[in-house]
Amino acid sequence: MDLAVSPDERPCRGALRAGDDASLWLGSLCLMAPGANRLLARVGRGDPSIQMFKGNFVIEDRPTKVVELRAAHHRHGKILLSETPGGPALLEIGVREGDHADGILRLKTLREGDDRIWLSLENDAGESFWGGGEQMSYLRLNGRRFPMWTSEPGVGRDKADPFTKAMDEASRGGGDYWTTNYPQPTFLSSRGYALHADVDCYCVLNFEGSSPELEIWQNEARLELYLGSEPATLVSRLSTRFGRQPPLPDWAIGGAILGLKEGLRSFERLDAMRSAGVEVAAIWCEDWAGIRETSFGRRLNWDWHWSSSRYPDLPERIARLNGEGIRFLAYANPYLLAGASLFTEALAEGHLALRQESDQPYLVDFGEFEAGLVDFTSDAACLWFSERVLGRELLDIGISGWMADFGEYLPVDVRLADGSDPMLAHNRWPVLWAKVNADALRSRGRTGDAVFFMRAGFSGVQEHCPLLWAGDQCVDFSRHDGINTVITAALSAGLVGNAYSHGDCGGYTSVLGKVRTEELLMRWCELAAFAPVMRTHEGNRPDDNLQVDSSPRLLECFASWSRVHKALAPYVRCLSDEAAATGLPVQRALFLHYPDDAEAAAIQDQYLYGEDMIVAPIVEEGATGRSVYLPGEKPWLHVWSGNLLPPGRQQIDAPLGEPPIFYKPDSRFADLFASLPTARDHKP
């Protein structure tokens, strides 16, 4: 890798500076302080082993010739690190200015053959770290190691849990606390700075030891540093760096999006739910292109044409729904079913990624079927998919959005059109996929109106993807893969420039006998109402699981919370406009607005909805109450009782139908918040 200095960089005379003693400073913050035999960095050579199985990766490394660098000296604006004082320099740190960042570090190994860098940074006692992209298990990163590699998150995600162990034994698909569809090598510090590693390679944010460490699998790297007196300032600056999403359209925030996949019967269920008082924004039919039954469950036909047998006269039906104020959403992913019509067309035109040893298309195993991979390193392939597939097959028949699924499966032994190393292209792949989708909207003038939503991501996806969803949670209350991970996902992704997130209401993954309970589905409806987009999913085994219309009680529950979601639309519109202007997410970690509150630093099971509302969902099975932390110095109003509660820890009763929700009495939306009980209880 050769990192040329970009035109907007120059020798640093600003906030980032190197001291004469080879210390490194960002404003008044010391990032590196040589002395007392302190470990500053390591360099070495990697010997990686990478295995992929249906999007799950086993990555190991056996580094050799690793040298610990404990000595440093400053020369000509650069810091040179060596094993001992006076020894040969093995790592160079260039200190530069940039137009957007407050400083840029350029790391470069100086020993031939080295392709691993481990850089240690200073930290203070009590310092907190957050970030890492979309993390599902932990908001505060302290004490743990987070590899940055987009993949399937796994099912269970807890190596001590028998369920996760069973998934590992069955398919190597159990995952771990750090596995995620959307990693990003960016972190924020409570000391008032953020660091972004501008690399695509496999890397690790490591907070296990006494000092934070950045591990990078290449011989050069560019690190960006940002100062911010408040966490909200850092979030805003990072959103400027990566690109902000357009405001969500009114239709998307004004009621529920019904996930139904039963062909024509989906429209019958839509009518029944509307009659029962459900506020419907859209109907989302994954099966618009047909279905494929597998041992995992009901999957889809990955040939992206509408199925005339399953949905006769679909364009006309979509037009009628639009006339009634209801949008129609679909599903697509970047793969093409082997042997199907679009696969054959893409193969003939040279748009598929190839095997390394031949000119045959690379086929990815998705479990009981294989699919070709459209090569997004080719401009022609990107244009073909954007125009031919998403434009003509979806947008041109009136579809207003889709789940843009997958993006994490790029194998590391594929041959790409631009000749790039798939190890470096892998993390970048979701960004390329997002751009293809965004280009399709742009080509039809639908940006800001039609909405696609993604689970996969990496640095830069923010510029293209208007909405995240939190992936495939289990249909349960489990700590590392259940309902609560939707909250952590939204809060962590929001710190690095993603304003909008939501989840599958009811969860998705149902395996090994795990199915939804009535309690889970009702609690998930409560949570979904307080997200910018409220969307249901029938799951991978819809016939085995309860649905929002499976019983009168469930339907009444869902209808109630769809009305609450619609009632909140004016507030969400304000938050959406604020996100476009400032980059602040709609769902916010408490420490964003209460940075001096030590207790707020690690809270991940409740959130600020904007600045004026606190949402503390029930995410534990059987719970009828919970402890809620009310930050600040002024009291908060409890939505359902109208009681005024002082700040601090409060034990709140929360029977079904009354999740702990609070708001500021002096909010300009106070009257709207006070009306939520009426919206919930109103029956048409």
XYZ file of C-alpha atoms in Angstrom:
684
model
C 0.000 0.000 0.000
C 1.285 3.454 -0.894
C -0.360 6.387 0.833
C 0.334 9.520 -1.170
C -0.127 12.795 0.652
C -3.398 14.323 -0.502
C -3.567 17.975 -1.598
C -5.560 18.973 1.499
C -2.797 17.833 3.862
C 0.252 19.817 4.881
C 2.850 19.821 7.663
C 1.007 20.287 10.915
C 1.013 23.684 12.619
C -2.385 23.352 14.252
C -3.995 21.335 17.011
C -1.937 18.184 16.380
C 1.751 18.501 17.136
C 4.809 16.495 18.020
C 6.848 17.631 21.006
C 10.608 17.860 20.992
C 10.633 14.810 23.266
C 8.697 12.862 20.573
C 5.461 13.135 22.523
C 2.266 13.565 20.524
C -0.375 16.152 21.410
C -3.861 16.960 20.141
C -4.623 20.360 21.603
C -4.003 19.901 25.320
C -4.479 16.114 25.113
C -1.414 13.883 25.206
C -1.827 10.917 22.853
C 1.676 9.463 23.150
C 4.316 10.058 25.804
C 7.641 8.228 25.457
C 9.551 7.421 28.576
C 9.990 4.952 31.439
C 10.296 2.033 29.029
C 6.693 2.564 27.949
C 5.432 0.428 25.049
C 4.580 2.833 22.211
C 3.971 0.462 19.327
C 4.825 -2.894 17.795
C 5.556 -3.937 14.234
C 5.726 -7.374 12.683
C 4.684 -9.674 9.888
C 1.367 -11.465 9.661
C 0.472 -14.982 8.596
C -3.319 -14.908 8.386
C -5.809 -17.739 8.006
C -9.306 -16.775 6.858
C -12.245 -19.133 6.427
C -15.757 -18.143 5.369
C -18.849 -20.250 5.874
C -22.117 -18.638 4.786
C -20.970 -15.174 5.779
C -19.410 -16.263 9.070
C -15.641 -15.816 9.211
C -12.942 -17.483 11.267
C -9.898 -15.190 11.155
C -6.616 -16.068 12.793
C -3.136 -14.596 12.575
C 0.282 -15.925 13.524
C 2.467 -12.811 13.513
C 6.232 -13.252 13.375
C 9.267 -11.045 13.914
C 7.248 -8.809 16.220
C 9.327 -6.028 17.772
C 8.226 -3.853 20.674
C 9.021 -0.186 20.128
C 9.781 1.693 23.337
C 12.098 4.472 22.155
C 11.259 7.533 20.064
C 12.814 10.675 18.701
C 11.494 13.658 16.780
C 13.034 14.572 13.441
C 11.818 16.951 10.708
C 8.201 16.906 11.890
C 8.070 13.120 12.202
C 8.224 10.762 15.151
C 10.509 7.770 14.618
C 10.041 4.718 16.851
C 12.690 2.109 17.561
C 13.232 -0.864 19.835
C 15.916 0.860 21.920
C 17.355 4.386 22.089
C 19.700 4.855 19.152
C 18.441 1.718 17.432
C 17.161 1.636 13.846
C 13.791 3.280 13.337
C 11.112 0.699 12.523
C 7.975 2.866 12.474
C 7.508 6.399 11.197
C 4.653 8.631 12.346
C 4.068 11.654 10.159
C 2.124 14.503 11.768
C 0.036 16.534 9.350
C -2.887 18.929 9.102
C -6.060 18.298 7.110
C -8.887 20.542 5.982
C -11.534 18.579 7.887
C -9.715 16.740 10.662
C -7.776 18.536 13.398
C -4.806 16.376 12.598
C -3.669 13.398 10.553
C -1.180 10.717 11.540
C 0.524 8.763 8.779
C 1.993 5.494 9.981
C 4.573 3.640 7.914
C 6.743 0.647 8.750
C 10.423 1.057 7.857
C 11.548 -2.582 7.951
C 11.055 -4.503 4.722
C 8.413 -7.207 4.976
C 6.517 -5.791 7.952
C 2.757 -5.636 7.403
C 1.404 -5.365 10.932
C 1.238 -2.259 13.125
C 0.065 -2.071 16.729
C -0.107 1.549 17.970
C -0.680 2.286 21.672
C -2.218 5.539 22.882
C -2.265 7.335 26.203
C -5.392 7.286 28.320
C -6.602 8.726 31.593
C -8.053 6.897 34.560
C -11.815 6.710 34.115
C -11.674 7.490 30.404
C -14.530 5.993 28.372
C -14.488 4.873 24.760
C -17.394 4.392 22.369
C -17.823 3.681 18.666
C -16.697 0.775 16.520
C -19.559 1.152 14.043
C -22.751 -0.716 14.843
C -22.038 -2.748 17.957
C -24.766 -5.048 19.255
C -23.519 -6.095 22.694
C -21.616 -3.192 24.233
C -21.953 0.559 23.807
C -18.959 1.391 26.010
C -15.929 -0.356 24.552
C -13.702 -0.381 27.638
C -12.138 -3.696 28.593
C -12.801 -5.474 25.290
C -11.333 -6.097 21.864
C -13.313 -5.305 18.705
C -12.134 -6.660 15.325
C -13.281 -4.589 12.354
C -14.537 -7.052 9.707
C -18.030 -6.982 8.225
C -19.711 -10.371 8.550
C -22.793 -12.182 9.695
C -23.132 -11.342 13.408
C -23.983 -14.948 14.238
C -26.890 -16.436 16.127
C -26.717 -16.197 19.920
C -23.410 -14.245 19.993
C -22.422 -15.531 23.440
C -19.753 -18.231 23.520
C -20.789 -19.261 27.041
C -24.392 -19.894 25.998
C -25.487 -23.439 24.991
C -27.622 -22.031 22.185
C -24.621 -20.254 20.638
C -22.526 -23.386 21.070
C -25.188 -25.417 19.253
C -25.159 -22.917 16.369
C -21.359 -23.097 16.196
C -21.475 -26.888 16.086
C -24.209 -26.923 13.435
C -22.936 -24.233 11.071
C -20.085 -22.236 12.659
C -22.733 -19.541 12.955
C -22.861 -18.726 16.659
C -20.966 -15.443 16.516
C -19.467 -13.492 19.399
C -20.017 -10.179 21.197
C -17.978 -8.264 18.582
C -19.278 -9.796 15.347
C -21.343 -7.282 13.416
C -22.686 -6.501 9.952
C -21.349 -2.967 10.271
C -17.971 -2.374 11.913
C -16.150 0.929 11.583
C -12.640 1.720 12.899
C -13.718 4.927 14.605
C -13.913 5.637 18.320
C -14.777 8.576 20.558
C -13.081 9.315 23.874
C -14.547 11.006 26.923
C -11.365 13.091 26.956
C -12.820 15.052 24.039
C -11.434 13.573 20.844
C -12.303 11.042 18.169
C -10.009 8.866 16.078
C -10.834 7.347 12.700
C -8.557 4.851 10.962
C -8.924 5.606 7.263
C -8.210 2.017 6.205
C -10.215 -0.783 4.602
C -8.095 -3.672 5.860
C -8.829 -5.920 8.803
C -8.012 -4.019 11.959
C -8.808 -4.136 15.666
C -9.839 -1.550 18.241
C -8.406 -3.036 21.410
C -9.382 -1.626 24.805
C -8.485 -4.697 26.872
C -5.242 -3.400 28.359
C -4.149 -0.344 30.263
C -3.834 1.661 27.025
C -6.064 1.656 23.933
C -4.364 -0.055 21.013
C -5.042 0.062 17.292
C -4.016 -3.048 15.326
C -3.698 -2.621 11.544
C -3.050 -5.363 8.988
C -0.945 -3.411 6.518
C 2.317 -1.503 6.468
C 0.854 1.999 6.177
C -2.182 3.722 7.628
C -3.812 7.130 7.784
C -5.422 8.141 11.085
C -7.713 11.150 11.435
C -8.109 12.985 14.742
C -10.945 15.287 15.764
C -11.338 17.547 18.793
C -14.672 18.303 20.421
C -15.414 19.827 23.794
C -18.690 17.873 23.901
C -19.508 14.384 22.540
C -22.318 15.886 20.465
C -19.763 18.109 18.741
C -17.664 15.082 17.827
C -20.699 13.226 16.481
C -21.598 16.228 14.352
C -18.061 16.502 13.007
C -17.925 12.801 12.169
C -21.254 13.039 10.355
C -19.773 15.818 8.222
C -16.758 13.625 7.489
C -18.772 10.579 6.381
C -21.841 12.243 4.863
C -25.326 12.885 6.227
C -28.522 11.171 5.261
C -31.425 13.159 3.794
C -34.446 13.736 6.042
C -36.763 10.755 6.164
C -39.895 11.235 4.042
C -43.174 11.919 5.813
C -44.703 8.613 4.729
C -41.939 6.579 6.396
C -42.365 8.105 9.864
C -46.155 8.257 9.971
C -47.266 4.769 10.960
C -46.245 1.148 10.620
C -44.635 -0.635 7.695
C -46.242 -4.078 7.544
C -43.881 -6.915 6.667
C -46.042 -9.531 4.947
C -45.012 -12.316 2.571
C -48.061 -14.323 1.604
C -48.647 -13.218 -1.956
C -52.183 -11.984 -2.593
C -53.213 -12.869 0.945
C -50.863 -10.102 2.110
C -53.354 -7.564 0.755
C -56.227 -9.271 2.574
C -54.288 -9.072 5.834
C -53.466 -5.427 5.103
C -57.168 -4.621 4.758
C -58.001 -6.494 7.973
C -55.320 -4.648 9.931
C -56.417 -1.281 8.628
C -59.981 -2.128 9.677
C -58.667 -2.965 13.142
C -57.205 0.526 13.518
C -53.595 -0.032 12.471
C -52.001 3.133 11.091
C -50.273 1.857 7.956
C -47.496 3.742 6.201
C -46.498 0.987 3.795
C -46.671 -2.704 3.058
C -43.340 -4.489 2.695
C -43.487 -7.745 0.733
C -40.146 -9.545 0.714
C -41.654 -12.247 -1.473
C -42.472 -9.889 -4.368
C -40.007 -11.894 -6.522
C -41.114 -15.309 -5.255
C -40.095 -17.608 -2.421
C -37.752 -20.515 -1.800
C -38.395 -22.936 1.046
C -35.222 -24.202 2.756
C -34.376 -26.056 5.947
C -33.534 -22.674 7.518
C -37.000 -21.374 6.701
C -38.854 -19.374 4.080
C -36.356 -17.541 1.929
C -36.675 -15.673 -1.354
C -36.164 -16.181 -5.051
C -33.017 -14.186 -5.834
C -33.973 -13.271 -9.397
C -35.154 -9.695 -9.071
C -38.355 -9.588 -11.167
C -41.815 -9.364 -9.665
C -43.532 -12.730 -9.510
C -46.688 -12.508 -11.610
C -47.931 -15.785 -10.152
C -47.510 -14.636 -6.555
C -48.490 -10.987 -7.138
C -50.647 -10.665 -10.264
C -51.020 -7.123 -11.599
C -48.529 -5.817 -9.040
C -47.876 -2.416 -10.722
C -51.613 -1.674 -10.793
C -51.992 -2.736 -7.155
C -49.091 -0.491 -6.167
C -50.694 2.451 -7.946
C -53.992 1.872 -6.110
C -52.197 1.679 -2.760
C -50.333 4.898 -3.503
C -53.692 6.545 -4.155
C -54.709 5.493 -0.634
C -51.530 6.902 0.910
C -49.806 3.521 1.337
C -46.427 2.721 -0.204
C -45.206 -0.672 -1.418
C -41.718 -1.868 -0.459
C -39.741 -4.863 -1.711
C -36.478 -6.734 -1.177
C -33.189 -7.035 -3.086
C -29.614 -8.058 -2.448
C -26.380 -7.937 -4.485
C -26.461 -11.613 -5.465
C -28.098 -13.404 -8.390
C -29.465 -16.938 -8.179
C -27.213 -19.236 -10.206
C -28.848 -20.176 -13.506
C -31.740 -17.703 -13.200
C -32.473 -15.049 -15.821
C -30.608 -12.082 -14.329
C -27.630 -14.299 -13.492
C -27.476 -15.433 -17.112
C -27.731 -11.844 -18.335
C -25.034 -10.589 -15.953
C -22.737 -13.485 -16.885
C -23.112 -12.782 -20.601
C -22.277 -9.093 -20.091
C -19.289 -9.777 -17.829
C -20.719 -8.280 -14.628
C -19.968 -11.151 -12.220
C -16.930 -11.596 -9.995
C -14.807 -14.550 -11.054
C -12.866 -17.378 -9.544
C -9.139 -16.718 -9.221
C -8.075 -19.783 -11.175
C -10.534 -19.509 -14.073
C -12.966 -17.262 -15.904
C -15.903 -19.003 -14.262
C -18.205 -16.946 -12.015
C -17.578 -17.201 -8.304
C -20.595 -18.910 -6.731
C -21.304 -18.256 -3.054
C -22.999 -20.943 -0.950
C -26.048 -19.524 0.811
C -27.326 -22.831 2.158
C -29.147 -25.120 -0.289
C -28.577 -22.760 -3.214
C -25.727 -20.809 -4.794
C -25.593 -17.287 -6.166
C -23.289 -15.186 -8.302
C -21.729 -11.995 -7.027
C -22.132 -8.804 -9.050
C -18.704 -7.165 -9.257
C -19.110 -3.644 -7.877
C -15.480 -2.763 -8.610
C -16.652 -2.483 -12.234
C -18.417 0.759 -13.149
C -20.308 -1.082 -15.880
C -21.571 -3.709 -13.418
C -22.644 -1.020 -10.937
C -24.566 0.815 -13.639
C -26.145 -2.428 -14.854
C -27.414 -3.366 -11.396
C -28.517 0.161 -10.555
C -30.357 0.747 -13.837
C -31.301 -2.700 -15.104
C -32.280 -4.283 -11.780
C -33.155 -1.634 -9.199
C -34.344 0.960 -11.691
C -36.359 -1.056 -14.186
C -37.482 -3.971 -12.011
C -38.306 -2.072 -8.815
C -38.599 1.697 -9.122
C -40.221 1.737 -12.540
C -43.176 -0.368 -11.362
C -43.836 2.025 -8.476
C -41.901 0.414 -5.610
C -40.976 3.042 -2.976
C -38.127 1.277 -1.233
C -36.615 -2.048 -0.293
C -34.481 -3.949 2.134
C -31.013 -3.819 0.550
C -29.855 -6.974 2.251
C -26.405 -8.532 2.684
C -23.116 -6.991 1.510
C -20.906 -8.832 4.037
C -20.158 -11.977 2.033
C -17.311 -10.917 -0.255
C -14.926 -13.915 -0.194
C -11.211 -13.282 0.148
C -10.347 -15.643 -2.740
C -12.425 -13.930 -5.443
C -11.049 -12.207 -8.573
C -12.316 -8.639 -8.988
C -12.545 -6.532 -12.135
C -10.287 -3.744 -10.884
C -7.622 -6.167 -9.719
C -7.963 -5.118 -6.082
C -7.053 -7.406 -3.204
C -10.310 -8.917 -1.876
C -8.867 -8.679 1.648
C -8.969 -4.896 1.202
C -12.203 -4.861 -0.817
C -14.138 -6.937 1.728
C -14.905 -4.185 4.244
C -15.487 -1.666 1.470
C -18.059 -3.890 -0.248
C -21.135 -2.705 1.726
C -20.244 0.895 0.826
C -20.129 0.019 -2.873
C -23.464 -1.804 -2.511
C -25.004 1.217 -0.775
C -23.840 3.504 -3.570
C -25.445 1.275 -6.219
C -28.770 1.596 -4.389
C -28.410 5.348 -3.911
C -27.554 5.767 -7.590
C -30.783 3.987 -8.520
C -32.845 6.443 -6.451
C -30.937 9.369 -7.879
C -31.474 8.192 -11.443
C -35.244 8.291 -10.947
C -35.342 11.505 -8.903
C -36.460 9.553 -5.814
C -33.744 10.516 -3.311
C -35.473 11.576 -0.099
C -38.743 9.934 -1.200
C -38.030 6.243 -1.808
C -36.056 4.615 1.021
C -33.844 1.538 1.072
C -32.511 0.133 4.335
C -29.336 -1.845 4.977
C -27.759 -3.959 7.700
C -24.189 -4.080 6.305
C -21.814 -1.157 6.448
C -18.340 0.263 6.858
C -16.752 3.709 6.820
C -18.507 5.851 4.220
C -21.801 3.972 4.024
C -23.419 6.986 5.699
C -23.135 9.060 2.528
C -25.276 6.634 0.556
C -27.560 4.664 2.904
C -30.615 6.599 4.176
C -31.645 4.092 6.869
C -30.072 1.249 8.855
C -31.769 -1.761 10.283
C -30.166 -3.782 13.047
C -29.986 -7.118 11.259
C -31.359 -10.506 12.200
C -32.017 -10.617 15.932
C -33.241 -13.801 17.571
C -36.916 -13.901 18.480
C -36.173 -13.657 22.199
C -34.895 -11.587 25.118
C -31.316 -12.974 25.023
C -28.602 -10.601 26.199
C -26.403 -10.666 23.083
C -28.836 -11.397 20.248
C -32.310 -10.419 21.386
C -34.563 -7.377 21.529
C -32.155 -5.221 23.555
C -29.437 -5.361 20.877
C -31.613 -3.185 18.628
C -31.085 -0.343 21.104
C -27.312 -0.798 21.355
C -27.073 -0.988 17.561
C -28.910 2.303 17.075
C -26.913 4.143 19.749
C -23.480 2.951 18.606
C -24.166 3.500 14.888
C -25.528 6.950 15.687
C -22.179 8.002 17.140
C -20.410 7.627 13.783
C -22.838 9.470 11.551
C -25.904 7.253 11.074
C -28.959 9.287 12.010
C -31.670 6.649 11.516
C -31.929 3.063 12.680
C -34.673 0.554 13.389
C -35.156 -3.197 13.802
C -37.373 -6.068 12.762
C -40.341 -5.773 15.120
C -40.576 -9.244 16.649
C -37.077 -10.299 15.615
C -36.147 -12.537 12.710
C -34.158 -15.670 13.554
C -36.153 -18.661 14.732
C -34.066 -21.846 14.933
C -33.601 -24.862 17.207
C -37.149 -24.498 18.500
C -36.806 -20.836 19.489
C -40.078 -19.014 18.657
C -41.729 -15.731 19.579
C -43.810 -15.436 22.701
C -46.762 -13.097 23.012
C -44.858 -11.116 25.631
C -41.837 -10.657 23.355
C -43.926 -9.466 20.430
C -45.871 -7.010 22.575
C -42.710 -5.589 24.146
C -41.148 -5.254 20.692
C -44.185 -3.290 19.486
C -43.631 -0.897 22.390
C -39.992 -0.432 21.418
C -40.678 -0.096 17.677
C -43.121 2.758 18.231
C -40.243 4.887 19.538
C -37.949 4.430 16.555
C -38.037 6.665 13.473
C -39.330 3.746 11.371
C -41.692 1.080 12.727
C -41.499 -2.068 10.588
C -42.617 -5.625 11.241
C -41.006 -8.822 9.989
C -42.603 -12.254 9.845
C -39.209 -13.913 10.407
C -37.512 -16.835 8.726
C -40.185 -19.281 9.968
C -43.422 -17.293 9.763
C -45.686 -20.340 10.100
C -44.082 -21.291 13.433
C -44.148 -17.834 14.976
C -46.740 -15.431 16.289
C -47.460 -12.440 14.063
C -48.884 -9.054 14.962
C -52.281 -10.189 13.643
C -52.230 -13.733 15.083
C -54.793 -12.929 17.783
C -57.185 -10.098 18.668
C -54.979 -9.183 21.642
C -51.824 -8.933 19.550
C -53.594 -6.999 16.821
C -55.010 -4.528 19.329
C -51.529 -4.101 20.849
C -49.927 -3.477 17.468
C -52.656 -1.071 16.377
C -52.220 0.928 19.587
C -48.488 1.381 19.101
C -48.863 2.182 15.408
C -51.086 5.078 16.495
C -48.430 6.236 18.968
C -45.831 6.070 16.215
C -47.991 8.184 13.938
C -48.764 10.660 16.729
C -45.017 11.189 17.222
C -44.463 12.050 13.539
C -44.265 15.856 14.083
C -41.552 15.338 16.703
C -39.675 12.834 14.525
C -39.932 15.259 11.599
C -38.212 17.876 13.768
C -35.517 15.358 14.779
C -35.040 14.280 11.177
C -34.542 17.861 10.062
C -32.142 18.364 12.958
C -30.197 15.278 11.886
C -29.825 16.662 8.369
C -28.580 19.969 9.779
C -26.325 18.752 12.596
C -25.698 15.034 12.103
C -27.097 14.140 15.527
C -28.977 10.825 15.463
C -32.651 10.534 16.325
C -31.950 7.931 19.040
C -29.132 9.163 21.272
C -26.927 7.760 23.993
C -27.496 9.642 27.243
C -23.891 10.833 27.461
C -24.306 12.874 24.257
C -26.243 15.498 26.190
C -24.955 14.676 29.678
C -21.198 14.266 29.135
C -20.242 15.057 32.731
C -22.540 12.384 34.149
C -20.383 9.328 34.869
C -23.379 7.014 35.156
C -24.627 7.964 31.696
C -21.393 6.790 30.041
C -22.295 3.083 30.050
C -26.102 3.135 29.814
C -27.244 1.219 26.738
C -30.714 -0.090 27.617
C -32.430 3.298 27.439
C -31.975 6.307 25.194
C -32.790 9.901 24.519
C -35.292 10.250 21.694
C -34.054 13.594 20.525
C -33.216 15.739 23.514
C -36.680 15.987 25.053
C -37.742 12.370 25.606
C -36.308 9.335 27.399
C -37.287 5.843 26.232
C -36.474 2.946 28.577
C -37.978 -0.181 26.968
C -38.630 -3.418 28.800
C -36.136 -5.877 27.350
C -36.081 -8.592 30.014
C -38.464 -11.523 29.953
C -41.129 -11.426 32.641
C -40.248 -7.923 33.833
C -43.130 -5.673 34.887
C -40.898 -2.799 35.934
C -37.335 -1.609 35.745
C -34.786 0.841 37.046
C -34.588 3.968 34.907
C -31.950 6.663 35.049
C -33.252 10.205 34.615
C -30.297 12.510 33.880
C -29.837 16.209 34.464
C -30.959 18.493 37.274
C -34.620 18.977 36.442
C -37.585 16.609 36.867
C -39.087 14.526 34.067
C -42.746 13.755 33.364
C -43.869 10.139 33.144
C -46.032 9.850 30.009
C -48.617 7.341 31.260
C -49.214 8.589 34.807
C -48.422 12.268 34.360
C -46.271 12.098 37.508
C -43.303 14.436 37.828
C -40.162 12.506 38.851
C -36.844 13.906 40.086
C -33.575 13.102 38.312
C -31.565 10.065 39.344
C -32.349 6.360 39.600
C -36.059 5.536 39.716
C -37.843 2.187 39.957
C -40.725 2.371 37.486
C -43.698 0.047 37.185
C -44.090 -1.042 33.561
C -46.896 -3.514 32.900
C -47.564 -4.489 29.303
C -48.705 -1.391 27.451
C -46.772 1.058 29.642
C -43.067 1.059 28.776
C -41.183 3.693 30.786
C -41.326 6.884 28.721
C -40.516 10.368 30.051
C -40.314 13.886 28.680
C -39.200 17.351 29.688
C -42.110 19.425 30.998
C -40.801 22.542 29.239
C -40.417 20.885 25.841
C -42.173 22.667 23.002
C -43.621 19.226 22.191
C -44.956 18.713 25.720
C -48.596 18.829 24.575
C -47.896 16.196 21.913
C -46.175 13.932 24.453
C -49.054 14.365 26.881
C -51.448 13.188 24.152
C -49.738 9.821 23.643
C -51.975 7.914 26.094
C -54.997 9.115 24.125
C -53.409 8.049 20.835
C -52.563 4.649 22.288
C -56.049 4.016 23.686
C -58.119 5.512 20.866
C -60.035 2.849 18.960
C -61.633 3.640 15.611
